[in-house]
mmCIF file of C-alpha atoms and ligand atoms in Angstrom:
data_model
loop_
_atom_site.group_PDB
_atom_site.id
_atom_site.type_symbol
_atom_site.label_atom_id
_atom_site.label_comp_id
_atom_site.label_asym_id
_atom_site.label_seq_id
_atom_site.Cartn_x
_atom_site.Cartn_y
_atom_site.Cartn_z
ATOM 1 C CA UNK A 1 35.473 229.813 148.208
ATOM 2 C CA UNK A 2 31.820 229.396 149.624
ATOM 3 C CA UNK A 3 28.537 230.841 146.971
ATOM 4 C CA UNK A 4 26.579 232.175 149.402
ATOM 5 C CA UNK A 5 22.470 233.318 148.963
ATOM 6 C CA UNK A 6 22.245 236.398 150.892
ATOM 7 C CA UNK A 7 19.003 238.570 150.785
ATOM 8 C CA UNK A 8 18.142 237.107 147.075
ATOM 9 C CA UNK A 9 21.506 237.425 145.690
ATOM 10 C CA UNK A 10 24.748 234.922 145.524
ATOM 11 C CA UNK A 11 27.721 236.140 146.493
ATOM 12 C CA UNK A 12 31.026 234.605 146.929
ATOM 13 C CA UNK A 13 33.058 234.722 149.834
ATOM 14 C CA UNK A 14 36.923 233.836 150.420
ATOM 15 C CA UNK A 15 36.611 232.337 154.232
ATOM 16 C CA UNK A 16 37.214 229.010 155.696
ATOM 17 C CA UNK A 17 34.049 226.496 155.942
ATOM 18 C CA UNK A 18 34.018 226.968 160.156
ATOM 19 C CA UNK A 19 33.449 230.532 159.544
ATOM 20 C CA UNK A 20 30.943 231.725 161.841
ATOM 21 C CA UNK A 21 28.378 233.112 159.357
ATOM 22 C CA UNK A 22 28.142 236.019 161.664
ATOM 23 C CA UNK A 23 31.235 237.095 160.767
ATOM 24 C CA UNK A 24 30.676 236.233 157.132
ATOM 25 C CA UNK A 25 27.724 238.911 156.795
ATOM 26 C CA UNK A 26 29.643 241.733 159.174
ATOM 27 C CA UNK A 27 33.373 241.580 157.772
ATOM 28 C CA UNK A 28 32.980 240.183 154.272
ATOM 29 C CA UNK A 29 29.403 241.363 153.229
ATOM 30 C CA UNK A 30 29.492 244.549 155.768
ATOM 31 C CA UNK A 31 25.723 243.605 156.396
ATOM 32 C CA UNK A 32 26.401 245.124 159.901
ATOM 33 C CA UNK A 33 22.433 245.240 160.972
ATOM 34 C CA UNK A 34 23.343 241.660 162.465
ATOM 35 C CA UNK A 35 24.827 242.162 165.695
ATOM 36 C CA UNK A 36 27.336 240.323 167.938
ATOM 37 C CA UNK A 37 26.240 240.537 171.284
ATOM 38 C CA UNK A 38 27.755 237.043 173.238
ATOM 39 C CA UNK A 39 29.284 234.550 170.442
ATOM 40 C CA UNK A 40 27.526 231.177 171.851
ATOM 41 C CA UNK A 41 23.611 231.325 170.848
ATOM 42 C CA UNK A 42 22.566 233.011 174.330
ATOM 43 C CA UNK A 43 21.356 236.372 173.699
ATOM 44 C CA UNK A 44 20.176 236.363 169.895
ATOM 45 C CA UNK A 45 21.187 239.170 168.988
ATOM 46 C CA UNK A 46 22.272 237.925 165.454
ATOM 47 C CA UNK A 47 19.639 236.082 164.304
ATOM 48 C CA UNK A 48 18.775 235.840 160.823
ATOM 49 C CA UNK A 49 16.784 233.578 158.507
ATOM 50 C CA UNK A 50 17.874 230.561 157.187
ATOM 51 C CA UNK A 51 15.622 229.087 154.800
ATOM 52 C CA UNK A 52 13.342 230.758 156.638
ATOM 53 C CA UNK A 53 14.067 229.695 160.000
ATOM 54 C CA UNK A 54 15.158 232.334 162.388
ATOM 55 C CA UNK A 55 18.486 230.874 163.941
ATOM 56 C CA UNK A 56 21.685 232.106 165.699
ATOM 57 C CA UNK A 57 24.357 233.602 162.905
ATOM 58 C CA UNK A 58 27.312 233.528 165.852
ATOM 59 C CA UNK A 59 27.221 229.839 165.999
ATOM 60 C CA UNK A 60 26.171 228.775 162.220
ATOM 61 C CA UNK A 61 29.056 227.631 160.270
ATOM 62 C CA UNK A 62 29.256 229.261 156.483
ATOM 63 C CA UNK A 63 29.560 225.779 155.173
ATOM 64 C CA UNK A 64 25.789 225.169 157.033
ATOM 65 C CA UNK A 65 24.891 228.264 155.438
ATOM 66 C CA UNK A 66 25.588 226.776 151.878
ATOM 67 C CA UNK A 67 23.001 226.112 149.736
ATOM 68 C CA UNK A 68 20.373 227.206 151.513
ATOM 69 C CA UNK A 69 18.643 231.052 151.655
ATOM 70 C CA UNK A 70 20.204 233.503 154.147
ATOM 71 C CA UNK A 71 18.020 236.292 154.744
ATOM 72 C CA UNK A 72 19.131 239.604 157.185
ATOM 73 C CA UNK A 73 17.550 242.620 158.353
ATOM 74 C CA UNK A 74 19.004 244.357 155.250
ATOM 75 C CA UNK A 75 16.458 241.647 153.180
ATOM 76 C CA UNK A 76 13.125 241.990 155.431
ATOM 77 C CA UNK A 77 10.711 242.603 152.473
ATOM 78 C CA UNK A 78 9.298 245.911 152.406
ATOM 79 C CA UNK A 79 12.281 247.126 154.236
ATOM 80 C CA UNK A 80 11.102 250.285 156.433
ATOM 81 C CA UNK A 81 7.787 249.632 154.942
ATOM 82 C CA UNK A 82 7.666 246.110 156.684
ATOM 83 C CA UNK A 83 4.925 245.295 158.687
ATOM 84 C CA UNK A 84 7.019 244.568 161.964
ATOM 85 C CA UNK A 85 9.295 247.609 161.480
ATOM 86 C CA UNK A 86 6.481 250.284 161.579
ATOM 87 C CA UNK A 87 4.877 248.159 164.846
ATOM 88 C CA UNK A 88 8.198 248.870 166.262
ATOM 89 C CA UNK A 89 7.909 252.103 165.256
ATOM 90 C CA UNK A 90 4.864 252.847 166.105
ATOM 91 C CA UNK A 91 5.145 250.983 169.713
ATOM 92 C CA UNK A 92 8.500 253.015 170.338
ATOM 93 C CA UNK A 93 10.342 248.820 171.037
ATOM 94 C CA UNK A 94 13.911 250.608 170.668
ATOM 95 C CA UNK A 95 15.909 251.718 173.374
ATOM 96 C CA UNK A 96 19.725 251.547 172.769
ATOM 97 C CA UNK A 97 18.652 249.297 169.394
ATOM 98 C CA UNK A 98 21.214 246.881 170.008
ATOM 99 C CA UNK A 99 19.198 243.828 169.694
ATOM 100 C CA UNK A 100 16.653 245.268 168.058
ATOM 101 C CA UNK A 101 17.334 243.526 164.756
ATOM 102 C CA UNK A 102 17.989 240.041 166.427
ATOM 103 C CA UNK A 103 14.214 240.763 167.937
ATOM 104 C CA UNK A 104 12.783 241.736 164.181
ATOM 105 C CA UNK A 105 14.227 238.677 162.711
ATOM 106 C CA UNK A 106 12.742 236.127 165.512
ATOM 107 C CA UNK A 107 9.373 238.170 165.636
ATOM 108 C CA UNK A 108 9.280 237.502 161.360
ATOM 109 C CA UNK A 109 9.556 234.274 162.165
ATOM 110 C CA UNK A 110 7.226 233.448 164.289
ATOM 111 C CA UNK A 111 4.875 235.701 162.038
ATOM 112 C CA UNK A 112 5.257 233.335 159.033
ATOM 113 C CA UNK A 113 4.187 230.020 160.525
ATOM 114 C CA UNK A 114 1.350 231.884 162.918
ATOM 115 C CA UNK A 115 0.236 235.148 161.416
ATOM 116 C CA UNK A 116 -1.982 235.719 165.020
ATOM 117 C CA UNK A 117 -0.253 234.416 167.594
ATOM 118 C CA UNK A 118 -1.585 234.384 170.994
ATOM 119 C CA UNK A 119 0.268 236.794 173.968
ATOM 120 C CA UNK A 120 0.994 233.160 175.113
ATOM 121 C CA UNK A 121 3.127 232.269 171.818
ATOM 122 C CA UNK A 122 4.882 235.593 171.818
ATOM 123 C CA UNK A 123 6.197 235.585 174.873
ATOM 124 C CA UNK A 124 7.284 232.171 174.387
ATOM 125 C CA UNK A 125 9.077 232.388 171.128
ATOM 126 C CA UNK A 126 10.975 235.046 172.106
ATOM 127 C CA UNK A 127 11.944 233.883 174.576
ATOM 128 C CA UNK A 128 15.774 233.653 173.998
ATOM 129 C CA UNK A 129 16.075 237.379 172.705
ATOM 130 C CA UNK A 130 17.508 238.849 175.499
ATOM 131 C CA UNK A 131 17.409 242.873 175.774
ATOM 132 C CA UNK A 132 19.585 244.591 178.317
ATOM 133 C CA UNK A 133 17.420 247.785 178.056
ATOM 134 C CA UNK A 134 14.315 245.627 179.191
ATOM 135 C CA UNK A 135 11.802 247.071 176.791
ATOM 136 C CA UNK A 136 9.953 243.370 176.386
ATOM 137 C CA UNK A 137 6.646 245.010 176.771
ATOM 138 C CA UNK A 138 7.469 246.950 173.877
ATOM 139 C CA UNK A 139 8.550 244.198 171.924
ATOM 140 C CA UNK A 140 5.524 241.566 172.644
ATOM 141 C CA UNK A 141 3.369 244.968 171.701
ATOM 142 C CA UNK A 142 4.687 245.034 168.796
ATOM 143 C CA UNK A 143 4.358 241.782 167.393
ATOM 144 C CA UNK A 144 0.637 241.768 168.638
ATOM 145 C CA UNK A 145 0.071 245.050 166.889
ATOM 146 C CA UNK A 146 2.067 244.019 163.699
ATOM 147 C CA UNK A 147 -0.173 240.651 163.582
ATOM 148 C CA UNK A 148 -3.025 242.336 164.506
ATOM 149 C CA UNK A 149 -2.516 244.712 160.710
ATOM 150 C CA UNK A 150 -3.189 247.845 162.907
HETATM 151 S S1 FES B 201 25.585 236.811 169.406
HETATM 152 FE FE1 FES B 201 24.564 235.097 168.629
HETATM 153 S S2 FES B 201 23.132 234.568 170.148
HETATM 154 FE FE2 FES B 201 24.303 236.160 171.040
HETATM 155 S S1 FES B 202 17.042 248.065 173.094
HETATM 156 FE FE1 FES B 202 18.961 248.093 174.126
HETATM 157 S S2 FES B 202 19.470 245.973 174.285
HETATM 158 FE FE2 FES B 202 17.460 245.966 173.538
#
């Protein structure tokens, strides 16, 4: 039995220690905005926050996940009302929305350490989000116009 800090609140969860945390926030939490997409930190399509690091849910362990602050989609503060979900909005980002949330999560992090990045440092951090509906003009858009407080 693992106590687990998810979006502000400790929950306990009946899985082994390798459990992919992944896994831990779709099946035992149903927290389903975190998405599977390839299973081997290559696409990051489930990335959430730990501590407030954006990394790769399909290939962090639940015991890594211990102790420490998991935040999701589900736990962006404002919710809709965030910041980088109306730029998304607002810059149409979505497509299919499959990685959509994976791209949200990595965007809030890079907005936490540099509120105005440059087109340089956007492009570069997310890097590793991969979207199979290409709409990466979309998405560097929108974290330019969700920095920018438009
Ligand atoms: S599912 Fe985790 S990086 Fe692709
Ligand atoms: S919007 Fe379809 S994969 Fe990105």
């Amino acid at each position: 039995m693992a106590n687990l800090n998810v979006n502000g609140v400790v929950r306990q969860i009946d899985a082994a220690p390798d459990t992919p945390l992944l896994w831990v926030l779709r099946e035992h939490l149903k927290l389903t905005g975190t998405k599977y997409g390839c299973g081997v930190a290559a696409c990051g399509a489930c990335t959430v926050h730990l501590d407030g690091e954006p990394i790769r849910a399909c290939v962090t362990p639940l015991s890594h996940a211990e102790g420490k602050r998991v935040t999701t989609i589900e736990g962006l503060p404002g919710g809709e009302n965030n910041r980088l979900v109306q730029a998304w909005i607002a810059e149409q980002a979505p497509q299919c929305g499959y990685c959509q949330s994976g791209q949200i999560m990595q965007a809030a992090g890079l907005l936490a350490k540099t509120p105005k990045p440059s087109r340089e440092q956007i492009v570069e951090h997310m890097d590793g989000n991969i979207c199979r509906c290409g709409s990466y003009a979309q998405i560097v858009a929108a974290v330019e116009r969700a920095a920018s407080g438009r």
